[in-house]
PDB file of C-alpha atoms in Angstrom:
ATOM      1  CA  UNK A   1       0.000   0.000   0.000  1.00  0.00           C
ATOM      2  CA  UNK A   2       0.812   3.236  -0.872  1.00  0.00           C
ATOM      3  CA  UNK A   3       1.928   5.980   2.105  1.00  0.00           C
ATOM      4  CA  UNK A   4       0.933   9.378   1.425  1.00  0.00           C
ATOM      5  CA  UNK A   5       2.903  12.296   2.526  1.00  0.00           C
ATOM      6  CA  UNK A   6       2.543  16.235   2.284  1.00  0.00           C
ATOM      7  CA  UNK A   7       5.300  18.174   2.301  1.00  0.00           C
ATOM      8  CA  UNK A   8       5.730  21.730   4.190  1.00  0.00           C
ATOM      9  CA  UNK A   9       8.432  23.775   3.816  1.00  0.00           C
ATOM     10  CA  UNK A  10       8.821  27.418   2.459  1.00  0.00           C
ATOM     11  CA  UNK A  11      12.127  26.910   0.741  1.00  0.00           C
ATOM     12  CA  UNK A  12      11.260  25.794  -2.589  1.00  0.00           C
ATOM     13  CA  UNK A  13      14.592  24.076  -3.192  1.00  0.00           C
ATOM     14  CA  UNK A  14      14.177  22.117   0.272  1.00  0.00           C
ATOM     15  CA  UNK A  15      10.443  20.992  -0.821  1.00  0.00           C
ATOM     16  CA  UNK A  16      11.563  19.763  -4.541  1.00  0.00           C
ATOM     17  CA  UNK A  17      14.507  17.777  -3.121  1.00  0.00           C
ATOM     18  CA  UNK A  18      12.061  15.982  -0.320  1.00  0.00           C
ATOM     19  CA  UNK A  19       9.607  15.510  -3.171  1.00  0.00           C
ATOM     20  CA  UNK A  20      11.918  13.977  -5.665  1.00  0.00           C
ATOM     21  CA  UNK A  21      13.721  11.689  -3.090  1.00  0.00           C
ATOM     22  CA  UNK A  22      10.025  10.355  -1.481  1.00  0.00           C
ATOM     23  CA  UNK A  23       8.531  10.255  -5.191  1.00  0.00           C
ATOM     24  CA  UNK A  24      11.537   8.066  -5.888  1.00  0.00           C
ATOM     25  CA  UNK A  25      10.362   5.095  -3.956  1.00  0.00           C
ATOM     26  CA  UNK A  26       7.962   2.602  -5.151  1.00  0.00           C
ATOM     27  CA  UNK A  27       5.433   3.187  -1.849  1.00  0.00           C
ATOM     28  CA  UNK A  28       5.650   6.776  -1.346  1.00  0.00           C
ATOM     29  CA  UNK A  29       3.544   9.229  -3.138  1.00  0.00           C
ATOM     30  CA  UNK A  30       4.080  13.302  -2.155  1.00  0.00           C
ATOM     31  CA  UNK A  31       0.293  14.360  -2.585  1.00  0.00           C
ATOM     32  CA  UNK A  32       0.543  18.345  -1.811  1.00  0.00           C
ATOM     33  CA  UNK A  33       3.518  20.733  -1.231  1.00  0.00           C
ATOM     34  CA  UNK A  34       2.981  23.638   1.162  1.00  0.00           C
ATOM     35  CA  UNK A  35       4.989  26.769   1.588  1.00  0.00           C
ATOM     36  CA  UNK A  36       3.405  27.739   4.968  1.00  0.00           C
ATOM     37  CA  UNK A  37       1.744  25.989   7.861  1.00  0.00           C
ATOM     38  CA  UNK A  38      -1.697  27.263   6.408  1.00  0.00           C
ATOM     39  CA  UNK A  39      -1.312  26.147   3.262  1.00  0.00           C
ATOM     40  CA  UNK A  40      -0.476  22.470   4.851  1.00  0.00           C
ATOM     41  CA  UNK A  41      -3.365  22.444   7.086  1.00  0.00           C
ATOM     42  CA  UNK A  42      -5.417  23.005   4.019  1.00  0.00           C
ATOM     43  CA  UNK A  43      -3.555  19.919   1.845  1.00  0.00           C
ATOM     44  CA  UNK A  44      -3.679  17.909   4.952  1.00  0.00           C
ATOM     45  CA  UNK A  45      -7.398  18.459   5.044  1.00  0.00           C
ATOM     46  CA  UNK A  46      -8.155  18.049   1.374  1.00  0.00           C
ATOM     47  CA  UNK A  47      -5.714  14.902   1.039  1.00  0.00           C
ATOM     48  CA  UNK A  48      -5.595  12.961   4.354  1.00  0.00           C
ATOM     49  CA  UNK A  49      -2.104  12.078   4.010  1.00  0.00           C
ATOM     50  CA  UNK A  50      -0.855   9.604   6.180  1.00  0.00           C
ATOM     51  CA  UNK A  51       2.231  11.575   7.151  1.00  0.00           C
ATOM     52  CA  UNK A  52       2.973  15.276   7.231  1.00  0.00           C
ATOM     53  CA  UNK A  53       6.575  16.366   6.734  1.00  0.00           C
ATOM     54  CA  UNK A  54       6.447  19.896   8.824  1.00  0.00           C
ATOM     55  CA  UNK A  55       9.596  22.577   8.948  1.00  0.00           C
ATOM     56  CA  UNK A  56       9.125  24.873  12.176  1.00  0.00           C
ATOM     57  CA  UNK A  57       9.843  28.445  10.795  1.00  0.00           C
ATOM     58  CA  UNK A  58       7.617  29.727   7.765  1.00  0.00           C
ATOM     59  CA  UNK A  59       6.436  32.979   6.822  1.00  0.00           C
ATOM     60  CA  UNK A  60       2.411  33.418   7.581  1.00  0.00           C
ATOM     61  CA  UNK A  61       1.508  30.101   9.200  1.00  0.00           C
ATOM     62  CA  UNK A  62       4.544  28.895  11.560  1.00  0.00           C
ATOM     63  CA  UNK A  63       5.383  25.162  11.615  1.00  0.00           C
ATOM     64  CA  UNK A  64       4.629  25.391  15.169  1.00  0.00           C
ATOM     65  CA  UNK A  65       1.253  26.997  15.239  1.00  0.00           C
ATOM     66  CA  UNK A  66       0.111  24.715  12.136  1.00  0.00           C
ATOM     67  CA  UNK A  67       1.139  22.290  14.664  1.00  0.00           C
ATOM     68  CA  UNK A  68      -1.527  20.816  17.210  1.00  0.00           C
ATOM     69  CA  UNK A  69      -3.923  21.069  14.387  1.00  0.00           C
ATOM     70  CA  UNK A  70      -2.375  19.445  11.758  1.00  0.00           C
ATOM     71  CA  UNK A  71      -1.688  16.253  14.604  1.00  0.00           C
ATOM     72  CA  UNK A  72      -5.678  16.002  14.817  1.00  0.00           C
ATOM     73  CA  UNK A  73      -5.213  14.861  11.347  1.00  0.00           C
ATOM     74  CA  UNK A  74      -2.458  13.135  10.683  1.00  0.00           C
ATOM     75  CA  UNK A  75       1.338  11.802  12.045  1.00  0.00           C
ATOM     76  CA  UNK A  76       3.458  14.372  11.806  1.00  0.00           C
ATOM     77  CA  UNK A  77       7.398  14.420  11.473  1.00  0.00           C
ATOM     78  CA  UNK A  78       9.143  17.691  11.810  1.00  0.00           C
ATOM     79  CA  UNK A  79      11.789  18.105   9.652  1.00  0.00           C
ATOM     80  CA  UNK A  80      13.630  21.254   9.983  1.00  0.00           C
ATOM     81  CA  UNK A  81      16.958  23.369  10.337  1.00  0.00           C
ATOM     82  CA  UNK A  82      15.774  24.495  14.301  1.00  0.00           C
ATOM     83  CA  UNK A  83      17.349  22.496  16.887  1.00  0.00           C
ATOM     84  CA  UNK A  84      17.175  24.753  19.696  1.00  0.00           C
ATOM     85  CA  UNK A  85      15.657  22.192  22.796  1.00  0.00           C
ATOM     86  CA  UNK A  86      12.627  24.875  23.605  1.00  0.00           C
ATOM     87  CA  UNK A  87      11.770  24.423  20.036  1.00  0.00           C
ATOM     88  CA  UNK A  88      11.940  20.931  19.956  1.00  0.00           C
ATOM     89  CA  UNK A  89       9.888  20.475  23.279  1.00  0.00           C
ATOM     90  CA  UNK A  90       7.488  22.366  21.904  1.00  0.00           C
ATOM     91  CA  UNK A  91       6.974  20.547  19.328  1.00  0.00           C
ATOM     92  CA  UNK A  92       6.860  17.072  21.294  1.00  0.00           C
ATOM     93  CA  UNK A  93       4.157  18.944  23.233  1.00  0.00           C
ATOM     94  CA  UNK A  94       1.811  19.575  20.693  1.00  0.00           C
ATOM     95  CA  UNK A  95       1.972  16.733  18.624  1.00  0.00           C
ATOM     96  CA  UNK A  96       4.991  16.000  16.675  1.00  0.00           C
ATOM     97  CA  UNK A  97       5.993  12.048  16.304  1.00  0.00           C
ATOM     98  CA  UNK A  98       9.155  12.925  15.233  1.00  0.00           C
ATOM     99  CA  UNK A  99      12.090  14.839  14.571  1.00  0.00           C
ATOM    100  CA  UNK A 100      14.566  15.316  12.540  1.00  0.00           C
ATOM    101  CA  UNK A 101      17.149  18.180  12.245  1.00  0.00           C
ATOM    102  CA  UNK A 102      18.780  18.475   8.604  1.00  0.00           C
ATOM    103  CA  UNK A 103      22.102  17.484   7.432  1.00  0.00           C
ATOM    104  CA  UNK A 104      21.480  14.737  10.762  1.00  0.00           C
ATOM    105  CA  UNK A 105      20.182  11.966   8.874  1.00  0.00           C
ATOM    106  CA  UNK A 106      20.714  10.507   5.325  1.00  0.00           C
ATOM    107  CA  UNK A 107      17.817   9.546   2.709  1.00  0.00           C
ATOM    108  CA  UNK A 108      17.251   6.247   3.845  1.00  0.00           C
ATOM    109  CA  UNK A 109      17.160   7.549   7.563  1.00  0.00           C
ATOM    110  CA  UNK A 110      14.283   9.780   6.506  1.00  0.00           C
ATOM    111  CA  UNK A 111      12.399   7.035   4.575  1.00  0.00           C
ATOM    112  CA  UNK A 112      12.786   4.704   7.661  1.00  0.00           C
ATOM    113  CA  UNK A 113      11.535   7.863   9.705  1.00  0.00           C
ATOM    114  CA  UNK A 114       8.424   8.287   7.543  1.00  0.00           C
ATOM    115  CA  UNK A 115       7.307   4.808   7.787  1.00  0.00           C
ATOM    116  CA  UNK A 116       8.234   4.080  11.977  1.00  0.00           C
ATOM    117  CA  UNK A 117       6.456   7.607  12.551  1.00  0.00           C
ATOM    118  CA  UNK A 118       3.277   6.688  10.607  1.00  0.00           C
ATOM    119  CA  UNK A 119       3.698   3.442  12.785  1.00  0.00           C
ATOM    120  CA  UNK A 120       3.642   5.677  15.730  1.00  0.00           C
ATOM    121  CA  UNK A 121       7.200   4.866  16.262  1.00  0.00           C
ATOM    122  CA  UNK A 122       9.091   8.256  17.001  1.00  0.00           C
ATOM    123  CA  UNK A 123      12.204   9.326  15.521  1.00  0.00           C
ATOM    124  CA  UNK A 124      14.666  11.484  16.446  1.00  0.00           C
ATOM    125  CA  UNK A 125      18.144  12.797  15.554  1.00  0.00           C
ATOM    126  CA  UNK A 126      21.007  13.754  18.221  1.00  0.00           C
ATOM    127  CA  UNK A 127      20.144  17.004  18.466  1.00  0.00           C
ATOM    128  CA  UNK A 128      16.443  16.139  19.469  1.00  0.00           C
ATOM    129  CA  UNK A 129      16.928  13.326  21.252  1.00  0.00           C
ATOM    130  CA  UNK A 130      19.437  15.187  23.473  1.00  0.00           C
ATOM    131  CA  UNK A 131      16.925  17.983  24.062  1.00  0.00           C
ATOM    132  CA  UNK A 132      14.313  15.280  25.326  1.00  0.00           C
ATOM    133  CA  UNK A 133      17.213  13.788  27.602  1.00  0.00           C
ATOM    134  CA  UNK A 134      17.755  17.015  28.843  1.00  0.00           C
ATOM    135  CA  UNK A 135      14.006  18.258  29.372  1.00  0.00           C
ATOM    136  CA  UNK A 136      13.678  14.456  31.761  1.00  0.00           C
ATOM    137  CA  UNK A 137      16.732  15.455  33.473  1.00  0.00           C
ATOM    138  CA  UNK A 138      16.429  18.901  34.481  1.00  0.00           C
ATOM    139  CA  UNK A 139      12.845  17.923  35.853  1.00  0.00           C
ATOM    140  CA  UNK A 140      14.041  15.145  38.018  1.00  0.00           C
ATOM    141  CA  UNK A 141      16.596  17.281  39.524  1.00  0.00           C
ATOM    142  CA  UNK A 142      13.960  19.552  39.666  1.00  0.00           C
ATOM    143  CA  UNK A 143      11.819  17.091  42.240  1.00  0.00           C
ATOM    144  CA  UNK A 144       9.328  18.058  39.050  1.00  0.00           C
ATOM    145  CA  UNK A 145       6.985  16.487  37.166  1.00  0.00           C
ATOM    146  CA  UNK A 146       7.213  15.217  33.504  1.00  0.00           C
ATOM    147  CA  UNK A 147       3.728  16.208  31.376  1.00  0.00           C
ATOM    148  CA  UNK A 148       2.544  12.851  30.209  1.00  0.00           C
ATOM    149  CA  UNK A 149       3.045  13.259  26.456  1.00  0.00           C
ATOM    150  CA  UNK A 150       6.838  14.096  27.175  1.00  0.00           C
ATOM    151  CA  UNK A 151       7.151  11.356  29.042  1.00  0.00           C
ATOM    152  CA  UNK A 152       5.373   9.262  26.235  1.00  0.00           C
ATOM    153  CA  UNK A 153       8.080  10.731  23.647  1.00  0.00           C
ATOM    154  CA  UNK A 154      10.555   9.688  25.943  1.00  0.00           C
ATOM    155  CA  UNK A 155       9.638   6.130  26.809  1.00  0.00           C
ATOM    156  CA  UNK A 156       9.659   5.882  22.661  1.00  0.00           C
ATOM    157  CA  UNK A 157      12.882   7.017  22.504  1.00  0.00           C
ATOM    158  CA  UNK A 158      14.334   5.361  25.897  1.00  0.00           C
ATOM    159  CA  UNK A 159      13.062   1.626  24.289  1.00  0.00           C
ATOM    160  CA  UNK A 160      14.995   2.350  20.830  1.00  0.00           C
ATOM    161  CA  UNK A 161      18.196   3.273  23.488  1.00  0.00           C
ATOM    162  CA  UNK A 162      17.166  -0.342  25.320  1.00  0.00           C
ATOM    163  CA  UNK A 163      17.702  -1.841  21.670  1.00  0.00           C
ATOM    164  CA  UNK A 164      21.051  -0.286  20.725  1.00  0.00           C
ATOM    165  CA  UNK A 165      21.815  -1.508  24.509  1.00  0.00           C
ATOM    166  CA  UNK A 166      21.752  -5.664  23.118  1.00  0.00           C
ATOM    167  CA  UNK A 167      22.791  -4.724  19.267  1.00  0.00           C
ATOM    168  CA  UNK A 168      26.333  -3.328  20.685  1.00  0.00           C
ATOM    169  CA  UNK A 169      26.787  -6.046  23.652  1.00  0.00           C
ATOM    170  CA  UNK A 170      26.654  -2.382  26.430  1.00  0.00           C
ATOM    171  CA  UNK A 171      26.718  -3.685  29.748  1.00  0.00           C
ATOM    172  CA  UNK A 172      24.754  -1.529  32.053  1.00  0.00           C
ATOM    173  CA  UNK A 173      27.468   1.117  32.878  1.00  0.00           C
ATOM    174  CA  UNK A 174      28.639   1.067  29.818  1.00  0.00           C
ATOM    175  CA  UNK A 175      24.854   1.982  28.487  1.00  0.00           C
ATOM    176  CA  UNK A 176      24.142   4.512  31.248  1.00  0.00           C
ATOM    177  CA  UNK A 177      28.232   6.030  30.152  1.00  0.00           C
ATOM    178  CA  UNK A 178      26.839   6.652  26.555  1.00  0.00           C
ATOM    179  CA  UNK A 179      23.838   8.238  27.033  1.00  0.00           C
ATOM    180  CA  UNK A 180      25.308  10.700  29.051  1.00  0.00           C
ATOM    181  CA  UNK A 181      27.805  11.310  26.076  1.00  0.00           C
ATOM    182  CA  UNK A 182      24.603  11.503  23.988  1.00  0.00           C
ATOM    183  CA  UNK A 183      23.488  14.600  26.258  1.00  0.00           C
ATOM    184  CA  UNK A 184      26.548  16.672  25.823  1.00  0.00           C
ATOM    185  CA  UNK A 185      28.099  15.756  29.090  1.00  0.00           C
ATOM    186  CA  UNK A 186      32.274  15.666  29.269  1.00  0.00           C
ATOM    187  CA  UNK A 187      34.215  12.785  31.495  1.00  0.00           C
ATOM    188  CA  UNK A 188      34.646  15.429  34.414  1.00  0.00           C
ATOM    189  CA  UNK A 189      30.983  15.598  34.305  1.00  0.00           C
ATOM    190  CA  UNK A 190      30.067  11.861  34.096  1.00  0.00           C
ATOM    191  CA  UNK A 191      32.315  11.053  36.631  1.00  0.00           C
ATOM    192  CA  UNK A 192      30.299  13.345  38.921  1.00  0.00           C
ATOM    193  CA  UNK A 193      27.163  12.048  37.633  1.00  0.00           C
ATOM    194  CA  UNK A 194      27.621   8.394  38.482  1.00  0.00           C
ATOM    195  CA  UNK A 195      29.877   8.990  41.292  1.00  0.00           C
ATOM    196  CA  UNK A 196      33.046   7.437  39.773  1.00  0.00           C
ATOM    197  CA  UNK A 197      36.518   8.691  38.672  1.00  0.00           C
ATOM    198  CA  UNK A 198      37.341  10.188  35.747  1.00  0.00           C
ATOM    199  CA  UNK A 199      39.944   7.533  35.005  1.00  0.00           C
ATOM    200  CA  UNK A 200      36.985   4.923  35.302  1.00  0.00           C
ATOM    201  CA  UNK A 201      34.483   6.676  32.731  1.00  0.00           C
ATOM    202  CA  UNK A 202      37.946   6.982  30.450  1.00  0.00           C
ATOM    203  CA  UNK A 203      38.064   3.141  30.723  1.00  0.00           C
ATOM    204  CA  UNK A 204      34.350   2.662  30.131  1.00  0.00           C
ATOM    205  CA  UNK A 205      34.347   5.387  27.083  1.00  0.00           C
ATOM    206  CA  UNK A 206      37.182   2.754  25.452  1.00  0.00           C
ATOM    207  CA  UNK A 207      35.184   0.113  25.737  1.00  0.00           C
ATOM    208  CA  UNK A 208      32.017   1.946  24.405  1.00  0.00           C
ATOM    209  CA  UNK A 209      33.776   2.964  21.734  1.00  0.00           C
ATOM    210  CA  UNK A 210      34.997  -0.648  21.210  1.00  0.00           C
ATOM    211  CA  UNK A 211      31.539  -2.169  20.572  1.00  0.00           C
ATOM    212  CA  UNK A 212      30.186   1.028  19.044  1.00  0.00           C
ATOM    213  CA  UNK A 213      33.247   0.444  16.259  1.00  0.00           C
ATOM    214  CA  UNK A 214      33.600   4.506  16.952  1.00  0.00           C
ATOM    215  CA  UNK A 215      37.117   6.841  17.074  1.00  0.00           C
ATOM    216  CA  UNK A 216      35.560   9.915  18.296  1.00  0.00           C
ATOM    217  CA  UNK A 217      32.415  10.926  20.351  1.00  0.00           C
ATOM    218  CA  UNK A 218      30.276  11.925  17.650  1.00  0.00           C
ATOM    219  CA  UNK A 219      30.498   8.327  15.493  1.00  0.00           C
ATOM    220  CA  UNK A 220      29.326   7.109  18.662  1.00  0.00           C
ATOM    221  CA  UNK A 221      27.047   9.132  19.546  1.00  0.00           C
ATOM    222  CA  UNK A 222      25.608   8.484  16.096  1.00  0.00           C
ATOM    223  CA  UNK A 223      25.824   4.533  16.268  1.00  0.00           C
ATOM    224  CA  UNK A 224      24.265   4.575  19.689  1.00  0.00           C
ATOM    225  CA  UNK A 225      21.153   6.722  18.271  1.00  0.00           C
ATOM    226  CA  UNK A 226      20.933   4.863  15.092  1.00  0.00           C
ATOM    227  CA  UNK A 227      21.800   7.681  12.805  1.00  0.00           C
ATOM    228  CA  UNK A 228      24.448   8.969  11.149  1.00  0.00           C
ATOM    229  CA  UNK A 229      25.728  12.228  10.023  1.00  0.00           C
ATOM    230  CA  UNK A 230      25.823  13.503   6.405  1.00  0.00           C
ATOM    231  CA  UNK A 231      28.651  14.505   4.994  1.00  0.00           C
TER     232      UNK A 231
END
């Protein structure tokens, strides 16, 4: 069967590439292109799409505005240049199943994202994901409260984490270790964390990067969230 997407973006260029790489594949049809958030509600109402590929910052109609009612209708992914974390917790909050900052995934990584999200499987790249690690954090530290749909989003992204955790062979350190990479933190900052030395996360960062088959901090943090970075 045939998935149906519409495409909002207002860069022209950005919307003719997505089209011509979806279009490209035997069970994806683009049914409407939209250079503002209004003009998507509109397709989204006419066509019933089964995904809606959203940017956050157009002229008229924001991504984010379109957002909550656009979700009433249909999946949506965000797909966008903003990666600032109030942007993309927004965003979880009013509906998005997805998200996925450019030049953070390849083609295939968006087709995959397309299909899990109309699944109702989120998707996320770094930047994203790190924002949701960070909005769980700060509120436990807080002695706060996370809103159920964040904590949905999370729980999504916490069980594809769980996965990487028996594809790489992690032990339990090791798996807690790497996520903290994944949210930005540095060995000094780690070892604080989980209450160990900083020669002892050095030793457990060798051995991530061991399984992960990673040289730097990046390549793993890319292996451990199942993307990779284009280049």
């Amino acid at each position: 069967m045939t998935l149906t997407v519409v495409v909002a973006d207002d860069n022209p260029v950005v919307r003719a590439g997505l089209t011509s790489l979806l279009e490209g594949r035997p069970d994806i049809s683009v049914v409407a292109e939209a250079p503002d958030g209004g003009t998507a509600l509109e397709a989204t109402q006419r066509t019933r799409p089964d995904v809606v590929l959203l940017d956050v910052r157009m002229p008229i109609f924001d991504g984010l505005t379109a957002l909550p009612h656009l979700a009433r209708l249909a999946p949506v992914l965000m797909l966008t240049y903003s990666g600032e974390s109030e942007v993309v917790q927004e965003a979880l909050r009013l509906g998005a199943g997805g998200y996925l900052v450019h030049g953070e995934f390849t083609a295939e990584e968006l087709v995959t994202a397309v299909h899990d999200v109309r699944a109702g499987r989120a998707r996320f790249t770094p930047t994203a994901a790190n924002a949701l690690v960070g909005v769980v954090r700060a509120t436990a530290h807080d002695g706060g409260v996370v809103r159920a749909g964040e904590w949905q989003q999370f729980g999504r992204m916490t069980s594809q984490l769980q996965r990487n955790v028996g594809q790489f062979g992690l032990s339990g350190r090791e798996a807690e270790v790497m996520d903290l990479i994944a949210s930005g933190l540095n060995n000094r900052q780690i070892a604080d964390t989980c209450f160990i030395s900083e020669k002892t996360v050095k030793n457990h960062i060798n051995r991530i990067f061991a399984k992960l088959h990673s040289t730097t901090r990046s390549e793993a943090i890319a292996a451990w969230l199942g993307t990779r970075t284009l280049t």
